Every structure is written in C-alpha cells, then in structure tokens.
Amino acid sequence: MRKYGRSRQVRPATVILAAVLLLVTIFFRPLSRGVKTIATPLWQTRQAANEFTNRLLQSKKSLAAELASVEAELTESRLKIIELSTIEEENKELRKLLGRGEPGEVVLAGILTHPQQSLYNTFQIDAGTGEGIVVGARVFVGTSMLVGTITDVTARGATVTPFASPGNQTSAYVEGSNVSVTITGRGGGDFEVELPRDIPFDPGMAIVSQGIHSYIIAIIEHVISDPRDPFQKLLARMPVNLRTVKWVTVEKK
C-alpha cells in the first residue's frame, strides 16, 4: 500500500527570521569592535577629567588652608604692630610728663668712607664741629637704629666707631626679656654675647640700647648652646649693612 502524507512547507516568516539572524551574526562583531574603538577613548578622557577635577579640588582646599594660615599670621602681626605703636605713644606721653621728651636736634651727614675701608673698622662722615657735632655723640641710621659714636671730630668731618668694631663692648639689653647684656663687636656688623644657659633667648629678638630712649643695635641670629657648658653664646648682627648706607644722623650736644 502506498502511504500518503502531507508535504512539509517552509513558512515565509521562518525564512525571514533566519535571514535576520544571519545578518546580525555577520555584522554584529565588526560593529561591536567599532563601538568599542569609539567608546574607549571617550571613557579614558572622562576618567582623566575626573582625576584632574579631584586633584584641582584638593589643590584648592590646600591653597585655601595656606591662605587662611597666612591671613592669621598677618592679623597677629598687625595686632602686634598696633600694640607696639600704642605702647610707644604711651611711653612718649609719659616721658613728656616727666620732662624727658624726645632726643634733641640731629644733624644729617653723608658717609665718606665705610668700615671695610679702614684698618680700625671706623668710617668718616662729612659733618663736624661746624655742624655742632662733638666727641661722644651718638650716630643713627634712620630714626630707630643706633650704630656707633663719634670718636674724633674736626671742623668739617668726624670719625664714627661702630659698636660692631672688633673688641668694642657696649652695654645693652635684650628687648622682651629686659636682661642686661654686654655685647662685643666682631667686625663686619656682627656681635657676640655670652650669658648663662638658663636664660632663654630666641633668634629674632632685638638687642637695644640702655636708657629711657631705646634704639635697636642688633638682632639675634643664632643661639649656640651646649648641655655641657653652663653658658650660651648669642650671635647677633646689625639690621642694616653699612656698606649700603649713604647717610647717617648724628645727635647734637
């Protein structure tokens, strides 16, 4: 007997679906590689931008902290200046009340030679007895720094011996501690002081002249201390280099 059956027919929808799947398989890999090629640099750029932004924010925070610290130091310095100005004005008023006002008249003099040009570490000025200058008169740079005294004078000139001349000893005290000291000149604007080690000193402290009117002579630069030595040595220096100074003022007596 012959067997009869229904022949199988392929539906059009199945064919279309198979074609689509085949096309996707063929073109998906190159397409994915292309997308990856384009996306990778974009991702790396974004990552680099994020890292740069984070570093920028950290730098900004660090800079802000440093600025705040500087502003605090400036504020503290301004307060100290105001405080010192107030104290100075009070001292002036007190001296006036006690009949001890500001120092008398001074004479402006030009420097003819400098200490390094002299064997005796002295220097010459172009004012003398004709301008009212006498031996022993004090010599200043500006209005607040005392540099030496007149040790010889003629009608038209005078010799100034700086306090920093080698071996020259000057009585003074350290501002802020009120400790009396005898400073010894070393030449070239340098001084040294030897004191008991138990008295605290710090670099930056001023050494000033004795008397009701105090003037800066030197600034402490180094403190040399040895636990085995009961004494400490202070190394100080004039705040100004006389080689660069053209004018001084001399008090008239």
mmCIF file of C-alpha atoms in Angstrom:
data_model
loop_
_atom_site.group_PDB
_atom_site.id
_atom_site.type_symbol
_atom_site.label_atom_id
_atom_site.label_comp_id
_atom_site.label_asym_id
_atom_site.label_seq_id
_atom_site.Cartn_x
_atom_site.Cartn_y
_atom_site.Cartn_z
ATOM 1 C CA MET A 1 0.000 0.000 0.000
ATOM 2 C CA ARG A 2 1.146 3.493 -0.731
ATOM 3 C CA LYS A 3 1.352 5.840 2.154
ATOM 4 C CA TYR A 4 0.141 9.267 1.574
ATOM 5 C CA GLY A 5 1.162 12.192 3.783
ATOM 6 C CA ARG A 6 1.171 15.987 3.886
ATOM 7 C CA SER A 7 4.340 17.529 2.485
ATOM 8 C CA ARG A 8 6.089 19.926 4.808
ATOM 9 C CA GLN A 9 6.186 23.538 3.642
ATOM 10 C CA VAL A 10 8.564 26.195 4.905
ATOM 11 C CA ARG A 11 6.758 29.284 6.091
ATOM 12 C CA PRO A 12 7.989 32.713 4.812
ATOM 13 C CA ALA A 13 8.223 34.133 8.348
ATOM 14 C CA THR A 14 10.725 31.460 9.305
ATOM 15 C CA VAL A 15 12.883 32.295 6.322
ATOM 16 C CA ILE A 16 12.866 35.983 7.143
ATOM 17 C CA LEU A 17 13.787 35.346 10.804
ATOM 18 C CA ALA A 18 16.688 33.114 9.789
ATOM 19 C CA ALA A 19 17.957 35.784 7.391
ATOM 20 C CA VAL A 20 17.847 38.433 10.076
ATOM 21 C CA LEU A 21 19.727 36.228 12.494
ATOM 22 C CA LEU A 22 22.361 35.532 9.851
ATOM 23 C CA LEU A 23 22.824 39.249 9.110
ATOM 24 C CA VAL A 24 23.129 40.095 12.792
ATOM 25 C CA THR A 25 25.734 37.379 13.226
ATOM 26 C CA ILE A 26 27.746 38.646 10.259
ATOM 27 C CA PHE A 27 27.670 42.366 11.096
ATOM 28 C CA PHE A 28 27.477 42.383 14.929
ATOM 29 C CA ARG A 29 31.148 41.624 15.592
ATOM 30 C CA PRO A 30 32.636 44.438 13.415
ATOM 31 C CA LEU A 31 30.002 46.798 14.743
ATOM 32 C CA SER A 32 30.808 45.939 18.362
ATOM 33 C CA ARG A 33 34.513 46.408 17.663
ATOM 34 C CA GLY A 34 33.797 49.820 16.121
ATOM 35 C CA VAL A 35 31.671 50.907 19.061
ATOM 36 C CA LYS A 36 34.385 49.757 21.446
ATOM 37 C CA THR A 37 37.026 51.640 19.450
ATOM 38 C CA ILE A 38 35.000 54.850 19.690
ATOM 39 C CA ALA A 39 33.894 54.429 23.307
ATOM 40 C CA THR A 40 37.277 53.555 24.858
ATOM 41 C CA PRO A 41 38.965 56.958 24.248
ATOM 42 C CA LEU A 42 35.807 58.718 25.448
ATOM 43 C CA TRP A 43 35.809 56.684 28.663
ATOM 44 C CA GLN A 44 39.524 57.305 29.211
ATOM 45 C CA THR A 45 39.046 61.044 28.632
ATOM 46 C CA ARG A 46 36.223 61.140 31.136
ATOM 47 C CA GLN A 47 38.301 59.246 33.694
ATOM 48 C CA ALA A 48 41.241 61.645 33.195
ATOM 49 C CA ALA A 49 38.882 64.618 33.552
ATOM 50 C CA ASN A 50 37.522 63.218 36.815
ATOM 51 C CA GLU A 51 41.040 62.680 38.165
ATOM 52 C CA PHE A 52 42.077 66.220 37.159
ATOM 53 C CA THR A 53 38.956 67.657 38.819
ATOM 54 C CA ASN A 54 39.718 65.753 42.041
ATOM 55 C CA ARG A 55 43.314 66.991 42.062
ATOM 56 C CA LEU A 56 42.121 70.536 41.383
ATOM 57 C CA LEU A 57 39.674 70.374 44.279
ATOM 58 C CA GLN A 58 42.361 69.018 46.599
ATOM 59 C CA SER A 59 44.790 71.750 45.491
ATOM 60 C CA LYS A 60 42.113 74.363 46.035
ATOM 61 C CA LYS A 61 41.459 73.098 49.561
ATOM 62 C CA SER A 62 45.188 73.059 50.325
ATOM 63 C CA LEU A 63 45.604 76.589 48.944
ATOM 64 C CA ALA A 64 42.630 77.804 50.951
ATOM 65 C CA ALA A 65 44.161 76.346 54.128
ATOM 66 C CA GLU A 66 47.515 78.021 53.400
ATOM 67 C CA LEU A 67 45.814 81.362 52.712
ATOM 68 C CA ALA A 68 43.900 81.096 55.972
ATOM 69 C CA SER A 69 47.150 80.414 57.835
ATOM 70 C CA VAL A 70 48.879 83.402 56.194
ATOM 71 C CA GLU A 71 45.924 85.657 56.959
ATOM 72 C CA ALA A 72 46.017 84.561 60.593
ATOM 73 C CA GLU A 73 49.737 85.363 60.795
ATOM 74 C CA LEU A 74 49.180 88.760 59.161
ATOM 75 C CA THR A 75 46.384 89.539 61.577
ATOM 76 C CA GLU A 76 48.604 88.601 64.500
ATOM 77 C CA SER A 77 51.423 90.787 63.126
ATOM 78 C CA ARG A 78 49.052 93.724 62.665
ATOM 79 C CA LEU A 79 47.849 93.352 66.235
ATOM 80 C CA LYS A 80 51.441 93.304 67.489
ATOM 81 C CA ILE A 81 52.265 96.433 65.465
ATOM 82 C CA ILE A 82 49.204 98.200 66.857
ATOM 83 C CA GLU A 83 50.144 97.092 70.358
ATOM 84 C CA LEU A 84 53.740 98.302 69.968
ATOM 85 C CA SER A 85 52.563 101.604 68.494
ATOM 86 C CA THR A 86 50.195 102.088 71.413
ATOM 87 C CA ILE A 87 52.945 101.320 73.933
ATOM 88 C CA GLU A 88 55.345 103.698 72.156
ATOM 89 C CA GLU A 89 52.788 106.519 72.218
ATOM 90 C CA GLU A 90 52.144 105.881 75.900
ATOM 91 C CA ASN A 91 55.900 105.993 76.574
ATOM 92 C CA LYS A 92 56.214 109.292 74.698
ATOM 93 C CA GLU A 93 53.414 110.833 76.716
ATOM 94 C CA LEU A 94 54.922 109.520 79.946
ATOM 95 C CA ARG A 95 58.361 110.945 79.071
ATOM 96 C CA LYS A 96 56.797 114.312 78.305
ATOM 97 C CA LEU A 97 55.033 114.351 81.657
ATOM 98 C CA LEU A 98 58.317 113.543 83.383
ATOM 99 C CA GLY A 99 60.247 116.165 81.464
ATOM 100 C CA ARG A 100 62.100 113.587 79.351
ATOM 101 C CA GLY A 101 60.791 114.184 75.844
ATOM 102 C CA GLU A 102 62.265 113.134 72.533
ATOM 103 C CA PRO A 103 66.011 113.486 71.896
ATOM 104 C CA GLY A 104 67.312 116.851 70.785
ATOM 105 C CA GLU A 105 68.268 118.074 67.352
ATOM 106 C CA VAL A 106 70.193 115.839 64.971
ATOM 107 C CA VAL A 107 72.482 116.545 62.031
ATOM 108 C CA LEU A 108 72.293 114.748 58.693
ATOM 109 C CA ALA A 109 75.726 113.634 57.492
ATOM 110 C CA GLY A 110 76.960 111.790 54.437
ATOM 111 C CA ILE A 111 79.277 108.785 54.733
ATOM 112 C CA LEU A 112 82.653 109.414 53.048
ATOM 113 C CA THR A 113 84.300 106.063 53.765
ATOM 114 C CA HIS A 114 82.948 102.758 55.040
ATOM 115 C CA PRO A 115 84.278 100.488 57.848
ATOM 116 C CA GLN A 116 85.757 97.943 55.436
ATOM 117 C CA GLN A 117 87.998 100.709 54.075
ATOM 118 C CA SER A 118 89.583 101.374 57.472
ATOM 119 C CA LEU A 119 92.107 99.350 59.475
ATOM 120 C CA TYR A 120 90.235 100.365 62.622
ATOM 121 C CA ASN A 121 86.766 99.456 61.321
ATOM 122 C CA THR A 122 85.666 103.089 61.548
ATOM 123 C CA PHE A 123 84.073 105.339 58.936
ATOM 124 C CA GLN A 124 84.197 109.024 58.097
ATOM 125 C CA ILE A 125 81.310 111.493 57.736
ATOM 126 C CA ASP A 126 81.207 114.965 56.200
ATOM 127 C CA ALA A 127 79.930 116.884 59.250
ATOM 128 C CA GLY A 128 81.947 118.103 62.239
ATOM 129 C CA THR A 129 82.139 120.811 64.896
ATOM 130 C CA GLY A 130 80.844 123.347 62.396
ATOM 131 C CA GLU A 131 77.522 121.499 62.479
ATOM 132 C CA GLY A 132 77.531 121.108 66.268
ATOM 133 C CA ILE A 133 78.960 117.565 66.419
ATOM 134 C CA VAL A 134 81.148 116.615 69.397
ATOM 135 C CA VAL A 135 83.064 113.538 70.528
ATOM 136 C CA GLY A 136 80.760 111.031 72.186
ATOM 137 C CA ALA A 137 77.708 111.957 70.118
ATOM 138 C CA ARG A 138 75.602 109.001 69.048
ATOM 139 C CA VAL A 139 75.189 108.073 65.394
ATOM 140 C CA PHE A 140 71.985 106.636 63.929
ATOM 141 C CA VAL A 141 70.741 105.084 60.733
ATOM 142 C CA GLY A 142 67.199 106.266 60.246
ATOM 143 C CA THR A 143 65.341 107.082 63.426
ATOM 144 C CA SER A 144 65.421 103.787 65.317
ATOM 145 C CA MET A 145 68.837 102.146 64.830
ATOM 146 C CA LEU A 146 71.923 103.149 66.825
ATOM 147 C CA VAL A 147 75.165 102.203 65.041
ATOM 148 C CA GLY A 148 78.014 103.871 66.955
ATOM 149 C CA THR A 149 79.511 107.032 68.420
ATOM 150 C CA ILE A 150 81.753 109.912 67.329
ATOM 151 C CA THR A 151 85.322 109.203 68.430
ATOM 152 C CA ASP A 152 87.139 112.017 66.620
ATOM 153 C CA VAL A 153 85.919 115.287 65.126
ATOM 154 C CA THR A 154 87.267 118.188 63.088
ATOM 155 C CA ALA A 155 85.642 121.354 61.843
ATOM 156 C CA ARG A 156 84.310 119.690 58.700
ATOM 157 C CA GLY A 157 84.317 115.993 59.414
ATOM 158 C CA ALA A 158 84.215 113.298 62.060
ATOM 159 C CA THR A 159 85.135 109.670 62.698
ATOM 160 C CA VAL A 160 82.461 107.168 63.696
ATOM 161 C CA THR A 161 83.345 103.991 65.577
ATOM 162 C CA PRO A 162 80.550 101.418 65.125
ATOM 163 C CA PHE A 163 79.508 99.330 68.104
ATOM 164 C CA ALA A 164 80.301 96.290 65.937
ATOM 165 C CA SER A 165 84.014 97.192 65.697
ATOM 166 C CA PRO A 166 86.194 94.232 66.832
ATOM 167 C CA GLY A 167 86.556 94.132 70.615
ATOM 168 C CA ASN A 168 84.244 97.098 71.184
ATOM 169 C CA GLN A 169 81.972 96.419 74.169
ATOM 170 C CA THR A 170 78.590 98.046 74.598
ATOM 171 C CA SER A 171 76.054 97.826 77.414
ATOM 172 C CA ALA A 172 72.573 96.960 76.202
ATOM 173 C CA TYR A 173 69.622 94.711 76.974
ATOM 174 C CA VAL A 174 67.543 92.161 75.114
ATOM 175 C CA GLU A 175 64.130 93.525 74.283
ATOM 176 C CA GLY A 176 61.291 91.415 75.583
ATOM 177 C CA SER A 177 63.364 89.904 78.375
ATOM 178 C CA ASN A 178 64.795 93.059 79.990
ATOM 179 C CA VAL A 179 68.042 91.168 80.541
ATOM 180 C CA SER A 180 71.085 93.440 80.621
ATOM 181 C CA VAL A 181 73.960 92.268 78.418
ATOM 182 C CA THR A 182 77.377 93.420 77.298
ATOM 183 C CA ILE A 183 77.728 92.859 73.576
ATOM 184 C CA THR A 184 81.149 92.532 71.972
ATOM 185 C CA GLY A 185 81.778 93.634 68.405
ATOM 186 C CA ARG A 186 83.302 91.153 65.961
ATOM 187 C CA GLY A 187 83.580 93.451 62.942
ATOM 188 C CA GLY A 188 81.519 93.469 59.775
ATOM 189 C CA GLY A 189 78.338 94.325 61.681
ATOM 190 C CA ASP A 190 78.498 91.203 63.889
ATOM 191 C CA PHE A 191 78.291 90.853 67.683
ATOM 192 C CA GLU A 192 78.515 88.103 70.259
ATOM 193 C CA VAL A 193 77.176 87.807 73.789
ATOM 194 C CA GLU A 194 77.894 85.156 76.413
ATOM 195 C CA LEU A 195 75.230 84.530 79.038
ATOM 196 C CA PRO A 196 74.123 81.800 81.465
ATOM 197 C CA ARG A 197 72.388 78.969 79.631
ATOM 198 C CA ASP A 198 69.277 79.032 81.834
ATOM 199 C CA ILE A 199 68.139 82.380 80.386
ATOM 200 C CA PRO A 200 66.002 81.687 77.270
ATOM 201 C CA PHE A 201 66.647 83.634 74.076
ATOM 202 C CA ASP A 202 65.389 83.155 70.550
ATOM 203 C CA PRO A 203 66.601 84.272 67.109
ATOM 204 C CA GLY A 204 64.868 87.453 66.019
ATOM 205 C CA MET A 205 64.949 89.135 69.424
ATOM 206 C CA ALA A 206 66.328 92.682 69.343
ATOM 207 C CA ILE A 207 69.277 93.958 71.354
ATOM 208 C CA VAL A 208 68.593 97.597 72.211
ATOM 209 C CA SER A 209 70.453 100.446 73.875
ATOM 210 C CA GLN A 210 70.019 101.240 77.536
ATOM 211 C CA GLY A 211 68.374 104.420 78.755
ATOM 212 C CA ILE A 212 64.944 105.977 78.653
ATOM 213 C CA HIS A 213 65.137 106.166 74.856
ATOM 214 C CA SER A 214 65.883 102.712 73.462
ATOM 215 C CA TYR A 215 67.276 102.138 69.983
ATOM 216 C CA ILE A 216 67.957 98.910 68.124
ATOM 217 C CA ILE A 217 71.621 97.907 67.974
ATOM 218 C CA ALA A 218 71.428 94.341 66.685
ATOM 219 C CA ILE A 219 69.155 91.361 66.068
ATOM 220 C CA ILE A 220 69.926 87.915 67.489
ATOM 221 C CA GLU A 221 70.534 85.475 64.625
ATOM 222 C CA HIS A 222 71.836 82.324 66.321
ATOM 223 C CA VAL A 223 71.853 80.849 69.817
ATOM 224 C CA ILE A 224 74.714 78.401 70.459
ATOM 225 C CA SER A 225 74.159 76.186 73.485
ATOM 226 C CA ASP A 226 75.895 73.043 74.750
ATOM 227 C CA PRO A 227 74.402 70.992 77.644
ATOM 228 C CA ARG A 228 77.946 70.520 78.968
ATOM 229 C CA ASP A 229 78.553 74.272 79.090
ATOM 230 C CA PRO A 230 76.755 76.434 81.684
ATOM 231 C CA PHE A 231 76.952 79.397 79.287
ATOM 232 C CA GLN A 232 75.377 80.021 75.908
ATOM 233 C CA LYS A 233 76.582 82.292 73.132
ATOM 234 C CA LEU A 234 74.338 84.653 71.212
ATOM 235 C CA LEU A 235 75.430 85.717 67.736
ATOM 236 C CA ALA A 236 73.798 88.956 66.622
ATOM 237 C CA ARG A 237 74.029 91.271 63.651
ATOM 238 C CA MET A 238 73.183 94.854 62.773
ATOM 239 C CA PRO A 239 69.838 95.062 60.947
ATOM 240 C CA VAL A 240 71.448 97.086 58.146
ATOM 241 C CA ASN A 241 74.632 96.700 56.113
ATOM 242 C CA LEU A 242 76.686 99.897 56.489
ATOM 243 C CA ARG A 243 78.159 99.319 53.034
ATOM 244 C CA THR A 244 74.795 100.174 51.529
ATOM 245 C CA VAL A 245 74.126 103.222 53.736
ATOM 246 C CA LYS A 246 74.830 106.705 52.344
ATOM 247 C CA TRP A 247 73.540 108.895 55.160
ATOM 248 C CA VAL A 248 73.504 108.888 58.954
ATOM 249 C CA THR A 249 72.148 111.245 61.586
ATOM 250 C CA VAL A 250 74.244 112.487 64.500
ATOM 251 C CA GLU A 251 72.831 113.951 67.690
ATOM 252 C CA LYS A 252 73.899 117.467 68.615
ATOM 253 C CA LYS A 253 75.034 118.133 72.191
#
